[in-house]
Coordinates of C-alpha atoms and ligand atoms in Angstrom, one line a residue:
M1 CA 0.0 0.0 0.0
L2 CA 2.8 2.3 1.0
I3 CA 4.5 1.6 -2.3
I4 CA 1.3 2.5 -4.2
R5 CA 1.0 5.8 -2.3
L6 CA 4.6 6.7 -2.9
C7 CA 4.4 5.8 -6.5
Y8 CA 1.3 7.9 -6.8
L9 CA 2.8 10.9 -5.1
L10 CA 5.7 10.6 -7.6
A11 CA 3.3 10.6 -10.5
A12 CA 3.7 14.2 -11.4
V13 CA 7.5 13.9 -11.5
L14 CA 7.7 10.6 -13.3
V15 CA 5.1 11.0 -16.0
A16 CA 6.8 12.9 -18.7
Q17 CA 4.2 12.8 -21.4
P18 CA 2.6 16.2 -21.5
V19 CA 0.2 15.6 -24.4
Y20 CA -2.9 13.8 -23.4
A21 CA -5.3 14.6 -26.2
V22 CA -5.8 10.9 -26.9
H23 CA -7.8 10.1 -30.0
T24 CA -10.6 8.4 -28.3
E25 CA -13.5 10.3 -29.7
A26 CA -14.0 8.9 -33.1
P27 CA -17.5 9.0 -34.3
A28 CA -19.1 5.5 -34.6
P29 CA -19.5 4.5 -38.2
E30 CA -22.1 2.1 -37.3
A31 CA -24.3 5.2 -37.4
A32 CA -27.7 5.9 -35.9
S33 CA -30.7 4.6 -37.7
G34 CA -33.5 6.1 -35.8
W35 CA -35.2 5.9 -32.4
Q36 CA -37.6 3.0 -31.7
T37 CA -39.8 3.4 -28.7
Q38 CA -39.2 0.4 -26.3
S39 CA -41.1 -0.8 -23.3
E40 CA -39.9 -2.8 -20.4
V41 CA -40.5 -6.5 -20.7
R42 CA -41.1 -8.7 -17.7
A43 CA -40.7 -12.5 -17.3
K44 CA -41.0 -14.9 -14.4
Q45 CA -38.0 -17.1 -15.2
A46 CA -36.3 -16.7 -18.5
M47 CA -35.5 -13.9 -20.9
V48 CA -33.4 -12.9 -23.8
V49 CA -32.3 -9.4 -25.0
T50 CA -30.4 -9.2 -28.3
A51 CA -29.8 -6.5 -30.9
N52 CA -32.2 -8.0 -33.5
P53 CA -35.8 -9.4 -33.4
Y54 CA -34.8 -12.5 -35.4
A55 CA -32.0 -13.3 -33.0
S56 CA -34.2 -12.7 -29.9
Q57 CA -37.0 -14.9 -31.3
A58 CA -34.6 -17.8 -32.2
A59 CA -32.9 -17.6 -28.8
Q60 CA -36.4 -17.5 -27.1
K61 CA -37.3 -20.7 -28.8
I62 CA -34.2 -22.4 -27.6
L63 CA -35.0 -21.3 -24.0
L64 CA -38.6 -22.6 -24.4
N65 CA -37.2 -25.9 -25.6
G66 CA -35.2 -26.4 -22.5
G67 CA -32.0 -24.9 -23.7
S68 CA -29.5 -23.2 -21.4
A69 CA -28.6 -19.5 -21.5
V70 CA -25.4 -20.5 -23.4
D71 CA -27.5 -22.6 -25.9
A72 CA -29.6 -19.5 -26.5
M73 CA -26.5 -17.4 -26.9
I74 CA -25.1 -19.7 -29.5
T75 CA -28.3 -19.6 -31.5
A76 CA -28.5 -15.8 -31.2
Q77 CA -24.9 -15.3 -32.4
A78 CA -25.5 -17.6 -35.4
V79 CA -28.6 -15.6 -36.4
L80 CA -26.8 -12.2 -35.7
T81 CA -24.0 -13.2 -38.1
L82 CA -26.8 -13.3 -40.8
V83 CA -29.1 -10.4 -39.8
E84 CA -26.8 -8.0 -38.1
P85 CA -23.6 -8.7 -40.2
Q86 CA -22.2 -5.2 -39.7
S87 CA -21.8 -5.7 -35.9
S88 CA -20.6 -9.2 -35.1
G89 CA -20.3 -12.7 -36.5
L90 CA -18.3 -15.9 -37.1
G91 CA -15.4 -13.8 -38.4
G92 CA -15.0 -11.8 -35.2
G93 CA -14.3 -12.1 -31.4
A94 CA -16.3 -11.9 -28.2
F95 CA -16.2 -11.9 -24.4
L96 CA -18.5 -14.0 -22.3
V97 CA -19.4 -13.5 -18.6
H98 CA -21.4 -16.5 -17.4
W99 CA -23.2 -17.2 -14.1
Q100 CA -23.7 -20.9 -13.3
Q101 CA -26.6 -21.1 -10.9
D102 CA -26.1 -24.6 -9.4
K103 CA -22.5 -23.9 -8.6
Q104 CA -23.1 -20.3 -7.8
R105 CA -20.1 -19.5 -9.9
L106 CA -19.1 -16.6 -12.2
T107 CA -16.7 -17.3 -15.0
T108 CA -15.4 -15.4 -18.0
L109 CA -14.3 -16.7 -21.4
D110 CA -12.1 -14.6 -23.7
G111 CA -12.7 -15.2 -27.4
R112 CA -10.8 -12.1 -28.4
E113 CA -9.2 -12.2 -31.8
T114 CA -5.4 -12.5 -31.9
A115 CA -2.7 -11.0 -34.0
P116 CA -1.4 -13.5 -36.6
S117 CA 2.0 -14.9 -35.6
N118 CA 3.9 -13.0 -38.3
T119 CA 2.2 -9.6 -37.8
P120 CA 4.9 -6.8 -37.8
S121 CA 4.8 -4.2 -35.1
D122 CA 4.8 -1.4 -37.7
L123 CA 1.8 -2.8 -39.5
F124 CA -0.1 0.4 -39.4
L125 CA 2.8 2.9 -40.1
D126 CA 3.5 4.4 -43.5
K127 CA 6.9 4.4 -45.1
D128 CA 7.7 7.6 -43.1
G129 CA 6.8 5.9 -39.8
Q130 CA 3.6 7.8 -39.5
P131 CA 0.3 6.1 -38.5
L132 CA -1.9 5.3 -41.5
P133 CA -5.2 7.1 -41.9
F134 CA -7.7 4.9 -40.0
F135 CA -9.8 3.6 -42.9
D136 CA -6.6 2.8 -45.0
A137 CA -5.7 0.5 -42.1
V138 CA -9.2 -1.0 -41.6
I139 CA -10.2 -2.0 -45.1
G140 CA -8.6 -5.0 -46.6
G141 CA -6.6 -8.0 -45.3
Q142 CA -4.0 -6.4 -43.1
S143 CA -6.4 -5.6 -40.3
V144 CA -7.8 -9.1 -40.0
A145 CA -7.0 -10.9 -36.7
T146 CA -7.5 -14.6 -36.1
P147 CA -11.2 -14.9 -35.2
G148 CA -12.3 -16.1 -31.8
T149 CA -16.1 -16.1 -31.6
V150 CA -16.5 -19.7 -32.9
A151 CA -14.0 -21.1 -30.4
L152 CA -15.8 -19.2 -27.6
L153 CA -19.2 -20.6 -28.7
W154 CA -17.7 -24.1 -28.9
Q155 CA -16.0 -23.9 -25.5
A156 CA -19.0 -22.3 -23.8
H157 CA -21.2 -25.2 -25.2
Q158 CA -18.7 -27.8 -23.8
D159 CA -18.9 -26.1 -20.4
H160 CA -22.6 -25.1 -20.2
G161 CA -24.6 -26.5 -23.2
K162 CA -27.7 -28.5 -22.6
L163 CA -29.1 -29.0 -26.1
N164 CA -27.3 -30.8 -28.9
W165 CA -24.8 -28.4 -30.6
Q166 CA -26.2 -29.2 -34.0
T167 CA -29.8 -28.1 -33.2
L168 CA -28.6 -24.7 -32.1
F169 CA -27.7 -23.7 -35.7
E170 CA -31.0 -24.7 -37.2
P171 CA -32.8 -21.3 -37.0
A172 CA -29.8 -19.5 -38.6
I173 CA -29.5 -22.1 -41.4
E174 CA -33.2 -21.9 -42.1
L175 CA -33.1 -18.1 -42.2
A176 CA -30.0 -18.0 -44.4
S177 CA -31.6 -20.5 -46.8
T178 CA -35.1 -19.0 -47.1
G179 CA -34.1 -15.4 -46.5
F180 CA -34.6 -12.7 -44.0
I181 CA -36.0 -9.2 -44.3
V182 CA -33.3 -6.5 -44.4
S183 CA -34.0 -4.1 -41.5
K184 CA -34.1 -0.4 -41.7
R185 CA -30.9 -0.2 -39.7
L186 CA -29.0 -2.7 -41.9
A187 CA -30.2 -0.9 -45.0
T188 CA -29.2 2.5 -43.6
L189 CA -25.7 1.2 -42.8
I190 CA -25.2 -0.4 -46.2
E191 CA -26.2 2.8 -47.8
K192 CA -23.8 4.9 -45.7
D193 CA -20.9 2.4 -46.2
Q194 CA -21.4 1.6 -49.9
K195 CA -18.1 3.1 -51.0
N196 CA -16.2 0.8 -48.7
L197 CA -18.3 -2.3 -49.3
A198 CA -17.8 -1.8 -53.0
K199 CA -14.1 -2.5 -52.5
D200 CA -14.8 -6.2 -51.9
A201 CA -16.5 -8.1 -54.8
N202 CA -18.2 -10.6 -52.4
S203 CA -19.5 -7.8 -50.1
A204 CA -20.7 -5.8 -53.1
A205 CA -22.4 -8.8 -54.6
Y206 CA -24.2 -9.5 -51.3
F207 CA -25.1 -6.0 -50.1
F208 CA -26.0 -4.5 -53.5
D209 CA -28.9 -5.5 -55.8
N210 CA -28.6 -6.5 -59.4
Q211 CA -28.4 -2.9 -60.5
G212 CA -25.5 -2.3 -58.1
Q213 CA -27.6 -0.3 -55.7
P214 CA -27.5 -0.8 -51.9
L215 CA -30.2 -3.1 -50.6
T216 CA -33.2 -1.3 -49.2
A217 CA -35.1 -2.0 -46.0
G218 CA -37.8 -4.7 -46.6
S219 CA -35.7 -6.6 -49.2
R220 CA -35.5 -10.4 -48.7
L221 CA -31.9 -11.5 -48.5
T222 CA -30.7 -15.1 -48.7
N223 CA -27.2 -16.3 -47.9
P224 CA -26.6 -19.8 -49.2
S225 CA -22.9 -19.6 -48.5
L226 CA -23.5 -18.9 -44.9
A227 CA -26.1 -21.6 -44.7
K228 CA -23.4 -24.1 -45.9
V229 CA -20.9 -22.8 -43.4
L230 CA -23.3 -23.0 -40.5
T231 CA -24.3 -26.5 -41.6
E232 CA -20.7 -27.6 -41.6
L233 CA -20.1 -26.0 -38.2
S234 CA -23.2 -27.6 -36.8
Q235 CA -22.1 -31.1 -38.0
Q236 CA -18.4 -31.0 -37.4
G237 CA -18.0 -28.5 -34.5
A238 CA -15.5 -25.7 -34.3
E239 CA -12.8 -27.6 -36.2
A240 CA -14.8 -27.1 -39.3
F241 CA -14.1 -23.4 -38.9
Y242 CA -10.4 -23.5 -37.8
Q243 CA -9.2 -26.2 -40.2
G244 CA -9.8 -27.4 -43.7
R245 CA -12.0 -25.7 -46.4
L246 CA -13.2 -22.7 -44.4
A247 CA -9.8 -21.9 -42.8
R248 CA -8.2 -22.1 -46.3
A249 CA -10.9 -19.8 -47.7
M250 CA -10.2 -17.2 -44.9
V251 CA -6.5 -17.4 -45.4
D252 CA -6.7 -17.0 -49.1
K253 CA -9.1 -14.1 -48.8
V254 CA -6.8 -12.2 -46.5
A255 CA -3.7 -13.0 -48.6
N256 CA -5.3 -12.0 -51.9
A257 CA -6.9 -8.7 -50.7
A258 CA -5.7 -5.5 -52.2
T259 CA -3.9 -4.8 -49.0
P260 CA -2.9 -8.4 -48.0
G261 CA -2.7 -9.5 -44.4
H262 CA -0.9 -12.1 -42.3
L263 CA -3.5 -14.8 -41.3
T264 CA -2.2 -18.3 -41.7
M265 CA -3.7 -21.8 -41.4
Q266 CA -1.5 -22.3 -38.3
D267 CA -2.9 -19.2 -36.7
L268 CA -6.4 -20.6 -37.1
A269 CA -5.6 -24.1 -36.1
S270 CA -3.9 -23.0 -32.9
Y271 CA -6.6 -20.4 -31.8
R272 CA -8.1 -21.2 -28.3
A273 CA -10.7 -19.2 -26.3
Q274 CA -9.2 -18.5 -22.9
A275 CA -10.9 -19.0 -19.6
R276 CA -9.9 -16.1 -17.3
E277 CA -10.6 -15.1 -13.8
P278 CA -13.5 -12.7 -13.7
L279 CA -12.6 -9.2 -12.6
C280 CA -14.8 -7.7 -9.9
A281 CA -14.7 -4.3 -8.4
P282 CA -16.8 -3.1 -5.4
Y283 CA -19.3 -0.3 -5.8
R284 CA -21.3 0.6 -2.7
Q285 CA -23.0 -2.8 -1.7
Y286 CA -22.5 -4.3 -5.1
Q287 CA -19.8 -6.1 -7.1
I288 CA -19.3 -5.0 -10.7
C289 CA -18.0 -8.1 -12.5
G290 CA -16.8 -8.7 -16.0
M291 CA -13.9 -9.4 -18.3
G292 CA -10.4 -8.4 -17.3
P293 CA -7.5 -7.6 -19.8
P294 CA -7.3 -7.8 -22.7
S295 CA -10.5 -5.8 -22.2
S296 CA -10.2 -2.4 -20.5
G297 CA -14.0 -2.3 -20.0
T298 CA -14.5 -3.7 -16.5
L299 CA -11.3 -2.2 -15.2
A300 CA -12.2 1.3 -16.3
L301 CA -15.7 0.9 -15.0
G302 CA -14.4 -0.4 -11.7
Q303 CA -12.1 2.6 -11.4
A304 CA -14.7 5.2 -12.2
L305 CA -17.2 3.7 -9.9
G306 CA -14.6 3.2 -7.1
I307 CA -13.9 7.0 -7.4
L308 CA -17.6 7.8 -7.4
S309 CA -18.3 5.7 -4.4
H310 CA -16.7 8.6 -2.4
F311 CA -19.6 10.9 -3.4
N312 CA -23.3 10.8 -2.7
L313 CA -24.7 10.7 -6.2
A314 CA -28.1 9.5 -4.9
T315 CA -28.6 12.8 -3.1
L316 CA -27.3 14.9 -6.0
G317 CA -29.5 13.2 -8.5
P318 CA -29.4 12.9 -12.3
T319 CA -30.3 16.5 -13.1
H320 CA -27.6 18.2 -11.0
P321 CA -24.5 19.4 -13.0
Q322 CA -22.3 18.3 -10.1
S323 CA -23.3 14.7 -10.6
W324 CA -22.1 14.9 -14.2
R325 CA -19.0 16.9 -13.2
L326 CA -18.0 14.0 -10.9
I327 CA -19.0 11.2 -13.4
A328 CA -17.1 13.0 -16.2
D329 CA -13.9 13.5 -14.3
A330 CA -14.0 10.0 -12.7
S331 CA -14.3 8.7 -16.2
R332 CA -11.4 10.9 -17.4
L333 CA -9.2 9.6 -14.6
A334 CA -10.1 6.0 -15.5
F335 CA -9.4 6.6 -19.2
A336 CA -6.0 8.2 -18.4
D337 CA -4.9 5.0 -16.7
R338 CA -6.5 2.8 -19.3
N339 CA -4.7 4.5 -22.2
Y340 CA -1.4 4.1 -20.4
Y341 CA -1.5 0.7 -18.8
V342 CA -4.1 -1.6 -20.2
A343 CA -3.4 -4.2 -22.9
D344 CA -3.2 -8.0 -23.2
S345 CA -1.8 -9.1 -19.8
D346 CA -0.4 -12.2 -21.4
F347 CA 2.1 -9.9 -23.0
V348 CA 2.5 -6.8 -20.8
S349 CA 2.3 -6.4 -17.0
V350 CA -1.0 -4.7 -16.3
P351 CA -1.3 -3.4 -12.7
V352 CA -4.9 -4.5 -12.3
S353 CA -5.0 -4.7 -8.5
E354 CA -3.1 -1.5 -8.1
L355 CA -5.5 0.3 -10.4
L356 CA -8.4 -0.9 -8.3
D357 CA -6.7 -0.4 -5.0
A358 CA -9.1 1.3 -2.5
D359 CA -6.4 3.8 -1.3
Y360 CA -5.4 4.7 -4.8
L361 CA -9.0 5.3 -5.8
Q362 CA -9.6 7.4 -2.7
Q363 CA -6.6 9.6 -3.7
R364 CA -8.1 9.9 -7.2
A365 CA -11.5 10.8 -5.6
A366 CA -9.7 13.4 -3.5
L367 CA -8.7 15.3 -6.7
L368 CA -12.4 15.7 -7.5
D369 CA -13.2 16.8 -3.9
K370 CA -10.7 19.6 -4.0
Q371 CA -12.8 21.7 -6.4
D372 CA -16.3 21.9 -7.8
T373 CA -15.2 22.6 -11.4
A374 CA -13.7 20.3 -14.1
L375 CA -10.1 19.1 -13.4
P376 CA -7.8 21.3 -15.5
Q377 CA -5.6 18.3 -16.4
V378 CA -5.8 14.6 -15.9
E379 CA -2.8 12.3 -15.8
P380 CA -2.4 8.6 -15.2
G381 CA -1.2 7.2 -11.9
V382 CA 2.3 5.7 -11.9
F383 CA 2.7 2.1 -10.7
L384 CA 5.4 0.5 -12.7
P385 CA 9.2 0.9 -12.1
L386 CA 10.7 3.7 -14.1
L387 CA 12.3 1.4 -16.6
A388 CA 9.0 -0.3 -17.4
R389 CA 7.2 3.0 -18.1
R390 CA 4.7 3.0 -20.8
A391 CA 3.9 5.6 -23.5
P392 CA 0.4 6.8 -24.0
D393 CA -1.7 5.0 -26.5
R394 CA -3.4 7.0 -29.2
S395 CA -5.4 4.4 -30.9
P396 CA -8.3 5.7 -32.9
E397 CA -11.5 3.7 -32.4
F398 CA -14.4 3.5 -34.7
P399 CA -16.6 0.9 -33.2
S400 CA -19.3 -1.6 -34.3
T401 CA -20.2 -4.5 -32.0
T402 CA -23.3 -6.1 -30.4
H403 CA -24.4 -7.1 -26.8
L404 CA -26.8 -9.8 -25.7
S405 CA -28.1 -10.6 -22.2
I406 CA -29.8 -13.9 -21.4
V407 CA -31.2 -15.7 -18.3
D408 CA -32.5 -19.3 -18.5
K409 CA -35.2 -20.9 -16.3
E410 CA -32.6 -22.4 -14.0
G411 CA -31.1 -19.0 -13.3
N412 CA -28.0 -19.4 -15.4
A413 CA -27.1 -16.1 -17.0
V414 CA -25.1 -14.8 -20.0
S415 CA -23.6 -11.4 -20.7
M416 CA -21.8 -11.4 -24.0
T417 CA -20.4 -8.6 -26.1
S418 CA -19.4 -9.7 -29.6
T419 CA -17.7 -7.7 -32.4
I420 CA -16.1 -7.6 -35.8
E421 CA -14.8 -4.1 -34.8
N422 CA -15.7 -1.5 -37.4
G423 CA -19.1 -1.5 -39.0
F424 CA -18.8 -4.4 -41.6
G425 CA -15.3 -5.1 -40.2
S426 CA -12.5 -5.3 -42.8
R427 CA -15.3 -5.4 -45.5
L428 CA -13.8 -8.7 -46.7
M429 CA -16.6 -11.2 -47.1
V430 CA -15.7 -14.9 -47.3
E431 CA -18.2 -17.7 -47.5
G432 CA -21.1 -15.4 -46.6
F433 CA -19.6 -13.8 -43.4
L434 CA -17.4 -10.8 -42.8
L435 CA -13.9 -10.9 -41.5
N436 CA -13.0 -8.6 -38.6
N437 CA -10.6 -5.6 -38.6
E438 CA -9.8 -6.1 -34.9
L439 CA -6.0 -5.4 -35.4
T440 CA -6.9 -1.7 -35.6
D441 CA -7.8 -1.9 -31.8
F442 CA -4.0 -2.0 -31.3
S443 CA -2.1 1.2 -31.0
F444 CA -0.9 2.2 -34.5
R445 CA 2.3 3.5 -33.0
P446 CA 4.4 0.8 -31.2
E447 CA 6.3 3.3 -29.2
H448 CA 6.4 7.0 -28.4
N449 CA 9.8 8.7 -28.0
G450 CA 11.4 5.3 -27.6
V451 CA 9.0 4.3 -24.8
P452 CA 6.8 1.2 -25.6
V453 CA 3.1 1.5 -25.8
A454 CA 1.4 -1.3 -23.7
N455 CA -1.2 -1.9 -26.5
R456 CA 1.4 -2.2 -29.3
I457 CA 1.1 -4.9 -31.9
E458 CA 2.9 -8.1 -31.1
P459 CA 2.5 -11.5 -32.7
N460 CA -0.3 -13.7 -31.1
K461 CA -1.3 -10.8 -28.8
R462 CA -5.0 -9.8 -28.3
P463 CA -5.8 -6.1 -29.0
R464 CA -7.1 -4.1 -26.1
S465 CA -10.8 -3.9 -26.0
S466 CA -13.4 -1.6 -24.3
M467 CA -16.1 -4.2 -24.4
A468 CA -17.8 -4.5 -21.0
P469 CA -20.2 -7.4 -20.7
I470 CA -21.1 -6.9 -17.1
M471 CA -22.9 -8.7 -14.2
V472 CA -23.6 -6.6 -11.2
L473 CA -23.8 -8.9 -8.1
E474 CA -25.6 -8.1 -4.8
N475 CA -25.1 -10.5 -1.9
D476 CA -23.1 -12.6 -4.3
Q477 CA -26.1 -13.1 -6.6
P478 CA -26.6 -11.5 -10.1
L479 CA -28.7 -8.4 -9.9
L480 CA -28.1 -6.8 -13.3
I481 CA -26.8 -8.1 -16.7
I482 CA -25.8 -5.3 -19.1
G483 CA -23.4 -4.3 -21.9
S484 CA -23.3 -2.3 -25.1
P485 CA -21.6 -1.9 -28.4
G486 CA -19.8 1.4 -29.0
G487 CA -16.0 1.0 -28.8
S488 CA -14.5 3.1 -26.1
S489 CA -17.9 4.8 -25.6
I490 CA -19.1 1.4 -24.1
I491 CA -17.4 2.3 -20.9
G492 CA -19.4 5.5 -20.5
Y493 CA -22.7 3.9 -21.7
V494 CA -22.5 1.1 -19.1
L495 CA -21.2 3.5 -16.4
Q496 CA -24.1 5.8 -16.8
S497 CA -26.7 3.0 -16.9
V498 CA -25.3 1.3 -13.8
I499 CA -25.5 4.7 -11.9
N500 CA -29.0 5.3 -13.3
I501 CA -30.2 2.0 -11.8
L502 CA -28.1 1.6 -8.7
D503 CA -27.9 5.2 -7.5
W504 CA -30.9 6.9 -9.0
G505 CA -33.4 4.0 -8.9
M506 CA -34.3 4.1 -12.6
T507 CA -35.9 1.1 -14.2
P508 CA -33.7 -0.7 -16.7
Q509 CA -35.7 0.8 -19.6
Q510 CA -35.4 4.4 -18.2
A511 CA -31.7 3.8 -17.6
V512 CA -30.8 2.6 -21.1
S513 CA -33.0 5.3 -22.7
Q514 CA -31.6 8.3 -20.8
A515 CA -29.7 10.8 -22.9
H516 CA -26.1 9.9 -22.7
I517 CA -23.2 12.0 -21.3
I518 CA -19.8 10.4 -21.6
H519 CA -16.2 11.5 -21.2
R520 CA -13.4 9.5 -22.8
G521 CA -10.6 12.0 -22.2
G522 CA -11.2 14.6 -24.8
D523 CA -14.5 16.6 -25.0
L524 CA -17.5 15.9 -22.8
E525 CA -19.9 14.3 -25.3
L526 CA -23.6 14.7 -24.9
E527 CA -26.7 13.4 -26.8
S528 CA -28.6 16.5 -27.8
R529 CA -32.0 16.0 -26.1
G530 CA -33.8 16.1 -22.8
I531 CA -32.1 17.3 -19.7
N532 CA -28.8 17.5 -21.7
L533 CA -29.9 20.7 -23.3
A534 CA -29.9 22.4 -19.9
L535 CA -26.9 20.5 -18.6
A536 CA -24.5 21.3 -21.5
P537 CA -24.2 25.1 -20.7
A538 CA -24.0 24.3 -17.0
L539 CA -21.2 21.8 -17.6
Q540 CA -19.4 24.2 -19.9
A541 CA -19.5 26.8 -17.1
L542 CA -17.8 24.2 -14.9
G543 CA -14.9 24.1 -17.4
F544 CA -15.7 21.2 -19.7
T545 CA -15.5 21.5 -23.4
T546 CA -18.9 20.1 -24.4
R547 CA -19.9 18.6 -27.7
F548 CA -23.3 17.4 -28.8
T549 CA -23.0 14.2 -30.9
E550 CA -24.7 11.0 -31.8
L551 CA -24.0 8.4 -29.1
N552 CA -25.3 5.3 -30.7
S553 CA -25.3 2.7 -27.8
G554 CA -27.0 -0.7 -28.0
L555 CA -27.5 -1.3 -24.3
H556 CA -29.3 -4.6 -23.5
A557 CA -30.1 -5.2 -19.9
I558 CA -31.8 -7.7 -17.7
M559 CA -32.5 -6.9 -14.0
L560 CA -33.0 -10.0 -11.8
Q561 CA -35.5 -9.5 -9.0
P562 CA -36.6 -12.2 -6.5
K563 CA -39.8 -13.0 -8.5
Q564 CA -39.3 -11.5 -11.9
L565 CA -36.8 -10.5 -14.6
I566 CA -37.1 -7.0 -16.2
G567 CA -35.6 -6.6 -19.6
A568 CA -34.8 -3.5 -21.6
A569 CA -33.5 -2.9 -25.2
D570 CA -31.9 0.3 -26.3
P571 CA -34.2 2.5 -28.3
R572 CA -31.3 3.7 -30.4
R573 CA -31.0 0.3 -32.3
E574 CA -33.4 -2.5 -33.2
G575 CA -33.0 -4.8 -30.3
V576 CA -35.8 -6.7 -28.6
A577 CA -36.3 -8.1 -25.1
L578 CA -38.5 -11.3 -25.0
A579 CA -39.7 -13.3 -22.0
A580 CA -39.2 -17.1 -22.4
D581 CA -41.4 -18.5 -19.6
E582 CA -43.0 -21.9 -20.1
Ligands
LIG1 N1 -13.7 -3.5 -31.2 C1 -14.5 -3.0 -30.1 C2 -13.8 -3.2 -28.8 O1 -13.3 -4.3 -28.6 O2 -13.8 -2.4 -27.9

């Protein structure tokens, strides 16, 4: 403890990186597609909330047929690959937080994509050593990491599946064969991304009509290639994806792209989902639990909430500018540490327990207590020996992603966030699904003034994520399951929703629908509606640089009460909560 305090006191002296304008405020290219009024859904025993009605309905059926939460998750993910292809799929990665009711046990499974084994550290630098423009890096083969979602689904089924693996793919195979109706959201995103999608012949053939025009909402779309892939996967298990025909097709696609990448058959054959210890951080009488590194999501949330636990937000309430001053600056402090220290802990030392240490967070909270205006400057704490210092990470982030929350009738629960990174990933379509661009979640610069960046590219490393599939526990029992897409904004979306529910007593639907206010280390970003119209000038007067912007979350929550479940889907996307009671 003393060492932590001493290190922290030395922070101002040791941290010699004056520039902290980290590029964390990229707009989400998976753009808004309209507001859809949502009502709370209640169930007695079982419930599913996913980002798309087809996926929720298919998962609901699995639950009604006696499937476990994990079975329903596998079915939902297979359907989402088809109907929400821009956000997640077989070609991406995911994190799972799982509650096993009979053993009263929380576990996490890391299906994050990995850097192919021959990925160079300067992958995203131009010939002058400067970072590539973001979309030059994203589109094509060089951004494709070894996908992890299929391995996660397979492992989760080995651990927690009840129904036969093969049956879980039937709904997606049926839909891919007979066709699904293109949603307004998918059509909007195809239309907005048509220039990029046109760069891959397979994507163009799939997402454009015979006249070369983007598909419109209401069109029926079949995907026979994906139906074949899902059939093989359902019959042969995960090996069908990581070896043989499909693996060869992915490797060839990446190698033959206009900007070729590094994926090999060996990378695919050796990919494994990793079981990791869940990361839990206290907040008032609750535990906030989720995925540790390589995700920064739970850690940043835990830090921000640990700081905020020193203030009485309940008394201040959601309309008081001081509440938002505290939330914004707690978030800035958490992001300063995140950008400096957090990466794949299999490759770099991440001071997780130090970052969540109660004394450290009290000292960070004291910074907010000293004044009632915005902190003029925010710097990371210093924990590592001088020689192991890290340089700040300036990764741009343009997110996509999806979140699903499920509870089965036995009380098992799933919180899974799944991604192919950018909207439509690398835009490379192979065998009916899109390949991720997850390598762009690494820092483009491996070092800064000779000092290494924690989240630099290294072979076989997993890029840092912000995904925060969360379970809030009270008295060691799940109380709330929540998560969202949104890249680094995920942290702010989940933070705000958790405070809305735990401190301000909002219902899950009120919580996910509330106008967002988030701070990722640059401007204070606000959705332009509701109370935010009054809060923005007040927060500006407190010293924040405020900016109205689209904050396109996809929060999907289930609250577990003694005799009922309450589900909520984000009105900003097309998700649906469905009860699955027998
Ligand atoms: N690619 C989104 C995330 O991992 O945060």
